[in-house]
Amino acid sequence: MVAVERLPAARAARVTVGAIEIERKFLVPEAPGDLDRHRSTAIEQGYLATDDDGTEVRIRRRDGSATLTVKSAGGRTRVEEELEIDVERFARLWPLTAGRRLEKTRYEIPAGDGLTIELDVYGGSLAGLLVAEVEFDSEDAADAFSGPDWLGREVTDDSRYRNQRLAHEGAPS
């Protein structure tokens, strides 16, 4: 017989179901000079399972909270399911991500029109890599976006810059 953990209602996980993520990514050659004036948070992220097509199951710790996320394969538009998990569960799962982890500091930079550029400054073995992401409410909004020059080359469809691949293989050469 398998034991099933029952969580009290107050501890039940919050779940985002069936969310569609529309995102563009950019390789940033140099961070903007005013980076320190923007909100930032440290992120630890590890992959429990990945597939060559881009499907992934990851855990993340940020700002004292933790999540388990499942993302579908795809490029700019993907299905994303996110579940909040307690930090104890994160700690139990973390060893399962050995060899498939990354650390980064995420800066949130307002981009106008209600958009935010999330600039990830990687640490550890990925130190020096800067990648920016912008999420959109629609494909039309993604198509219309024209960001600041410092964003650099778009890498949305370049699988070498997916976080799961960076965690597995390191920075592209």
PDB file of C-alpha atoms in Angstrom:
ATOM      1  CA  MET A   1       0.000   0.000   0.000  1.00  0.00           C
ATOM      2  CA  VAL A   2       1.280   3.490  -0.857  1.00  0.00           C
ATOM      3  CA  ALA A   3       0.966   6.229   1.751  1.00  0.00           C
ATOM      4  CA  VAL A   4      -0.586   9.431   0.432  1.00  0.00           C
ATOM      5  CA  GLU A   5       0.275  12.693   2.120  1.00  0.00           C
ATOM      6  CA  ARG A   6      -2.805  14.767   2.864  1.00  0.00           C
ATOM      7  CA  LEU A   7      -2.194  18.482   3.226  1.00  0.00           C
ATOM      8  CA  PRO A   8      -4.469  20.621   5.371  1.00  0.00           C
ATOM      9  CA  ALA A   9      -6.450  23.104   3.277  1.00  0.00           C
ATOM     10  CA  ALA A  10      -4.260  25.954   4.545  1.00  0.00           C
ATOM     11  CA  ARG A  11      -1.146  24.190   3.185  1.00  0.00           C
ATOM     12  CA  ALA A  12      -2.571  23.031  -0.141  1.00  0.00           C
ATOM     13  CA  ALA A  13      -0.477  24.013  -3.142  1.00  0.00           C
ATOM     14  CA  ARG A  14      -1.478  26.898  -5.370  1.00  0.00           C
ATOM     15  CA  VAL A  15      -1.664  25.714  -8.970  1.00  0.00           C
ATOM     16  CA  THR A  16      -1.610  27.719 -12.192  1.00  0.00           C
ATOM     17  CA  VAL A  17      -3.392  25.465 -14.670  1.00  0.00           C
ATOM     18  CA  GLY A  18      -3.145  25.630 -18.434  1.00  0.00           C
ATOM     19  CA  ALA A  19      -1.267  28.913 -18.599  1.00  0.00           C
ATOM     20  CA  ILE A  20       0.151  29.814 -21.973  1.00  0.00           C
ATOM     21  CA  GLU A  21       3.527  31.511 -21.916  1.00  0.00           C
ATOM     22  CA  ILE A  22       4.377  33.747 -24.872  1.00  0.00           C
ATOM     23  CA  GLU A  23       7.965  34.857 -24.525  1.00  0.00           C
ATOM     24  CA  ARG A  24      10.808  36.316 -26.541  1.00  0.00           C
ATOM     25  CA  LYS A  25      14.476  35.942 -25.490  1.00  0.00           C
ATOM     26  CA  PHE A  26      17.476  38.106 -26.258  1.00  0.00           C
ATOM     27  CA  LEU A  27      21.214  37.618 -25.781  1.00  0.00           C
ATOM     28  CA  VAL A  28      22.449  40.730 -23.984  1.00  0.00           C
ATOM     29  CA  PRO A  29      26.060  41.679 -24.774  1.00  0.00           C
ATOM     30  CA  GLU A  30      26.346  44.141 -21.869  1.00  0.00           C
ATOM     31  CA  ALA A  31      24.014  44.992 -18.995  1.00  0.00           C
ATOM     32  CA  PRO A  32      22.518  48.484 -18.915  1.00  0.00           C
ATOM     33  CA  GLY A  33      24.468  50.881 -16.689  1.00  0.00           C
ATOM     34  CA  ASP A  34      21.589  51.514 -14.271  1.00  0.00           C
ATOM     35  CA  LEU A  35      20.978  47.851 -13.422  1.00  0.00           C
ATOM     36  CA  ASP A  36      21.419  48.334  -9.674  1.00  0.00           C
ATOM     37  CA  ARG A  37      18.338  50.577  -9.450  1.00  0.00           C
ATOM     38  CA  HIS A  38      15.996  47.777 -10.585  1.00  0.00           C
ATOM     39  CA  ARG A  39      14.387  45.098  -8.417  1.00  0.00           C
ATOM     40  CA  SER A  40      16.418  41.891  -8.376  1.00  0.00           C
ATOM     41  CA  THR A  41      16.123  38.408  -6.890  1.00  0.00           C
ATOM     42  CA  ALA A  42      18.412  35.411  -6.668  1.00  0.00           C
ATOM     43  CA  ILE A  43      17.122  32.217  -8.309  1.00  0.00           C
ATOM     44  CA  GLU A  44      18.267  28.620  -7.865  1.00  0.00           C
ATOM     45  CA  GLN A  45      16.840  26.313 -10.509  1.00  0.00           C
ATOM     46  CA  GLY A  46      17.249  22.607 -11.151  1.00  0.00           C
ATOM     47  CA  TYR A  47      15.778  20.169 -13.663  1.00  0.00           C
ATOM     48  CA  LEU A  48      14.132  16.928 -12.569  1.00  0.00           C
ATOM     49  CA  ALA A  49      13.364  15.795 -16.133  1.00  0.00           C
ATOM     50  CA  THR A  50      13.916  17.136 -19.632  1.00  0.00           C
ATOM     51  CA  ASP A  51      13.264  15.915 -23.142  1.00  0.00           C
ATOM     52  CA  ASP A  52      15.109  16.735 -26.355  1.00  0.00           C
ATOM     53  CA  ASP A  53      11.957  18.432 -27.690  1.00  0.00           C
ATOM     54  CA  GLY A  54      12.122  21.038 -24.887  1.00  0.00           C
ATOM     55  CA  THR A  55       9.570  19.559 -22.470  1.00  0.00           C
ATOM     56  CA  GLU A  56      10.786  20.048 -18.899  1.00  0.00           C
ATOM     57  CA  VAL A  57      10.028  19.564 -15.223  1.00  0.00           C
ATOM     58  CA  ARG A  58      11.962  21.926 -12.980  1.00  0.00           C
ATOM     59  CA  ILE A  59      12.085  23.226  -9.446  1.00  0.00           C
ATOM     60  CA  ARG A  60      12.972  26.782  -8.503  1.00  0.00           C
ATOM     61  CA  ARG A  61      13.669  28.650  -5.287  1.00  0.00           C
ATOM     62  CA  ARG A  62      13.214  32.423  -5.312  1.00  0.00           C
ATOM     63  CA  ASP A  63      12.475  34.972  -2.582  1.00  0.00           C
ATOM     64  CA  GLY A  64      12.009  32.299   0.086  1.00  0.00           C
ATOM     65  CA  SER A  65       9.398  30.362  -1.896  1.00  0.00           C
ATOM     66  CA  ALA A  66       9.623  27.366  -4.203  1.00  0.00           C
ATOM     67  CA  THR A  67       7.783  26.099  -7.273  1.00  0.00           C
ATOM     68  CA  LEU A  68       7.621  22.992  -9.408  1.00  0.00           C
ATOM     69  CA  THR A  69       6.988  23.829 -13.054  1.00  0.00           C
ATOM     70  CA  VAL A  70       6.151  21.711 -16.100  1.00  0.00           C
ATOM     71  CA  LYS A  71       6.620  23.311 -19.518  1.00  0.00           C
ATOM     72  CA  SER A  72       5.669  21.865 -22.878  1.00  0.00           C
ATOM     73  CA  ALA A  73       7.944  21.698 -25.872  1.00  0.00           C
ATOM     74  CA  GLY A  74       7.971  24.654 -28.172  1.00  0.00           C
ATOM     75  CA  GLY A  75       9.656  27.967 -28.786  1.00  0.00           C
ATOM     76  CA  ARG A  76       7.977  31.303 -28.303  1.00  0.00           C
ATOM     77  CA  THR A  77       4.610  29.917 -27.130  1.00  0.00           C
ATOM     78  CA  ARG A  78       4.437  27.089 -24.577  1.00  0.00           C
ATOM     79  CA  VAL A  79       2.035  25.582 -22.072  1.00  0.00           C
ATOM     80  CA  GLU A  80       3.225  26.103 -18.514  1.00  0.00           C
ATOM     81  CA  GLU A  81       1.885  24.478 -15.347  1.00  0.00           C
ATOM     82  CA  GLU A  82       3.252  25.840 -12.081  1.00  0.00           C
ATOM     83  CA  LEU A  83       2.703  24.473  -8.575  1.00  0.00           C
ATOM     84  CA  GLU A  84       3.846  26.145  -5.402  1.00  0.00           C
ATOM     85  CA  ILE A  85       5.727  23.688  -3.165  1.00  0.00           C
ATOM     86  CA  ASP A  86       7.005  24.136   0.370  1.00  0.00           C
ATOM     87  CA  VAL A  87      10.715  24.671   0.955  1.00  0.00           C
ATOM     88  CA  GLU A  88      11.034  21.270   2.653  1.00  0.00           C
ATOM     89  CA  ARG A  89       9.805  19.510  -0.495  1.00  0.00           C
ATOM     90  CA  PHE A  90      12.174  21.649  -2.576  1.00  0.00           C
ATOM     91  CA  ALA A  91      15.054  20.517  -0.329  1.00  0.00           C
ATOM     92  CA  ARG A  92      14.091  16.852  -0.806  1.00  0.00           C
ATOM     93  CA  LEU A  93      13.886  17.222  -4.599  1.00  0.00           C
ATOM     94  CA  TRP A  94      17.023  19.349  -5.024  1.00  0.00           C
ATOM     95  CA  PRO A  95      19.501  16.410  -4.876  1.00  0.00           C
ATOM     96  CA  LEU A  96      17.664  14.862  -7.851  1.00  0.00           C
ATOM     97  CA  THR A  97      18.752  17.825 -10.004  1.00  0.00           C
ATOM     98  CA  ALA A  98      22.513  17.268  -9.565  1.00  0.00           C
ATOM     99  CA  GLY A  99      24.317  18.109 -12.800  1.00  0.00           C
ATOM    100  CA  ARG A 100      21.262  19.994 -14.131  1.00  0.00           C
ATOM    101  CA  ARG A 101      21.267  23.258 -12.150  1.00  0.00           C
ATOM    102  CA  LEU A 102      21.811  26.936 -12.662  1.00  0.00           C
ATOM    103  CA  GLU A 103      21.915  30.065 -10.585  1.00  0.00           C
ATOM    104  CA  LYS A 104      21.079  33.548 -11.697  1.00  0.00           C
ATOM    105  CA  THR A 105      20.040  36.971 -10.521  1.00  0.00           C
ATOM    106  CA  ARG A 106      16.921  38.254 -12.228  1.00  0.00           C
ATOM    107  CA  TYR A 107      16.463  41.992 -12.704  1.00  0.00           C
ATOM    108  CA  GLU A 108      13.010  43.359 -13.545  1.00  0.00           C
ATOM    109  CA  ILE A 109      13.262  46.338 -15.877  1.00  0.00           C
ATOM    110  CA  PRO A 110      10.116  48.243 -16.948  1.00  0.00           C
ATOM    111  CA  ALA A 111       9.778  48.332 -20.750  1.00  0.00           C
ATOM    112  CA  GLY A 112       6.655  50.476 -21.200  1.00  0.00           C
ATOM    113  CA  ASP A 113       3.165  49.378 -22.238  1.00  0.00           C
ATOM    114  CA  GLY A 114       2.934  47.291 -19.054  1.00  0.00           C
ATOM    115  CA  LEU A 115       5.809  45.048 -20.148  1.00  0.00           C
ATOM    116  CA  THR A 116       8.789  44.008 -18.048  1.00  0.00           C
ATOM    117  CA  ILE A 117      12.172  42.894 -19.308  1.00  0.00           C
ATOM    118  CA  GLU A 118      13.501  40.128 -17.066  1.00  0.00           C
ATOM    119  CA  LEU A 119      17.281  40.265 -17.353  1.00  0.00           C
ATOM    120  CA  ASP A 120      18.981  37.107 -16.066  1.00  0.00           C
ATOM    121  CA  VAL A 121      22.604  37.531 -15.015  1.00  0.00           C
ATOM    122  CA  TYR A 122      23.960  34.015 -14.616  1.00  0.00           C
ATOM    123  CA  GLY A 123      26.440  32.924 -11.966  1.00  0.00           C
ATOM    124  CA  GLY A 124      28.557  29.849 -11.342  1.00  0.00           C
ATOM    125  CA  SER A 125      29.774  28.067 -14.465  1.00  0.00           C
ATOM    126  CA  LEU A 126      27.553  30.359 -16.580  1.00  0.00           C
ATOM    127  CA  ALA A 127      29.040  33.589 -15.159  1.00  0.00           C
ATOM    128  CA  GLY A 128      29.163  36.323 -17.786  1.00  0.00           C
ATOM    129  CA  LEU A 129      26.050  35.142 -19.643  1.00  0.00           C
ATOM    130  CA  LEU A 130      23.185  37.658 -19.801  1.00  0.00           C
ATOM    131  CA  VAL A 131      19.815  36.715 -21.306  1.00  0.00           C
ATOM    132  CA  ALA A 132      16.675  38.865 -21.282  1.00  0.00           C
ATOM    133  CA  GLU A 133      13.106  37.572 -21.538  1.00  0.00           C
ATOM    134  CA  VAL A 134       9.901  39.463 -22.185  1.00  0.00           C
ATOM    135  CA  GLU A 135       6.488  37.832 -21.709  1.00  0.00           C
ATOM    136  CA  PHE A 136       3.442  38.919 -23.701  1.00  0.00           C
ATOM    137  CA  ASP A 137      -0.341  38.596 -23.474  1.00  0.00           C
ATOM    138  CA  SER A 138      -0.689  37.764 -27.171  1.00  0.00           C
ATOM    139  CA  GLU A 139       1.231  36.774 -30.288  1.00  0.00           C
ATOM    140  CA  ASP A 140       0.377  40.183 -31.779  1.00  0.00           C
ATOM    141  CA  ALA A 141       1.968  41.963 -28.818  1.00  0.00           C
ATOM    142  CA  ALA A 142       5.059  39.751 -29.148  1.00  0.00           C
ATOM    143  CA  ASP A 143       5.299  40.575 -32.867  1.00  0.00           C
ATOM    144  CA  ALA A 144       4.932  44.310 -32.217  1.00  0.00           C
ATOM    145  CA  PHE A 145       7.603  44.495 -29.499  1.00  0.00           C
ATOM    146  CA  SER A 146      10.640  46.603 -30.230  1.00  0.00           C
ATOM    147  CA  GLY A 147      12.865  46.791 -27.175  1.00  0.00           C
ATOM    148  CA  PRO A 148      15.859  48.915 -26.284  1.00  0.00           C
ATOM    149  CA  ASP A 149      19.071  48.471 -28.281  1.00  0.00           C
ATOM    150  CA  TRP A 150      20.906  46.891 -25.342  1.00  0.00           C
ATOM    151  CA  LEU A 151      18.767  43.742 -25.687  1.00  0.00           C
ATOM    152  CA  GLY A 152      20.990  42.466 -28.458  1.00  0.00           C
ATOM    153  CA  ARG A 153      20.347  39.501 -30.741  1.00  0.00           C
ATOM    154  CA  GLU A 154      17.077  37.588 -30.424  1.00  0.00           C
ATOM    155  CA  VAL A 155      17.583  33.938 -29.398  1.00  0.00           C
ATOM    156  CA  THR A 156      13.956  32.878 -28.868  1.00  0.00           C
ATOM    157  CA  ASP A 157      14.261  29.979 -31.313  1.00  0.00           C
ATOM    158  CA  ASP A 158      17.866  29.104 -30.467  1.00  0.00           C
ATOM    159  CA  SER A 159      17.566  26.058 -28.191  1.00  0.00           C
ATOM    160  CA  ARG A 160      21.146  26.566 -26.928  1.00  0.00           C
ATOM    161  CA  TYR A 161      19.808  29.415 -24.747  1.00  0.00           C
ATOM    162  CA  ARG A 162      16.985  27.473 -23.098  1.00  0.00           C
ATOM    163  CA  ASN A 163      17.586  27.301 -19.373  1.00  0.00           C
ATOM    164  CA  GLN A 164      17.307  23.524 -19.320  1.00  0.00           C
ATOM    165  CA  ARG A 165      20.034  23.235 -21.940  1.00  0.00           C
ATOM    166  CA  LEU A 166      22.241  25.763 -20.148  1.00  0.00           C
ATOM    167  CA  ALA A 167      21.843  23.713 -16.959  1.00  0.00           C
ATOM    168  CA  HIS A 168      22.828  20.503 -18.812  1.00  0.00           C
ATOM    169  CA  GLU A 169      25.518  21.679 -21.202  1.00  0.00           C
ATOM    170  CA  GLY A 170      26.715  25.088 -20.063  1.00  0.00           C
ATOM    171  CA  ALA A 171      27.035  28.241 -22.137  1.00  0.00           C
ATOM    172  CA  PRO A 172      27.134  27.939 -25.933  1.00  0.00           C
ATOM    173  CA  SER A 173      30.570  28.437 -27.428  1.00  0.00           C
TER     174      SER A 173
END
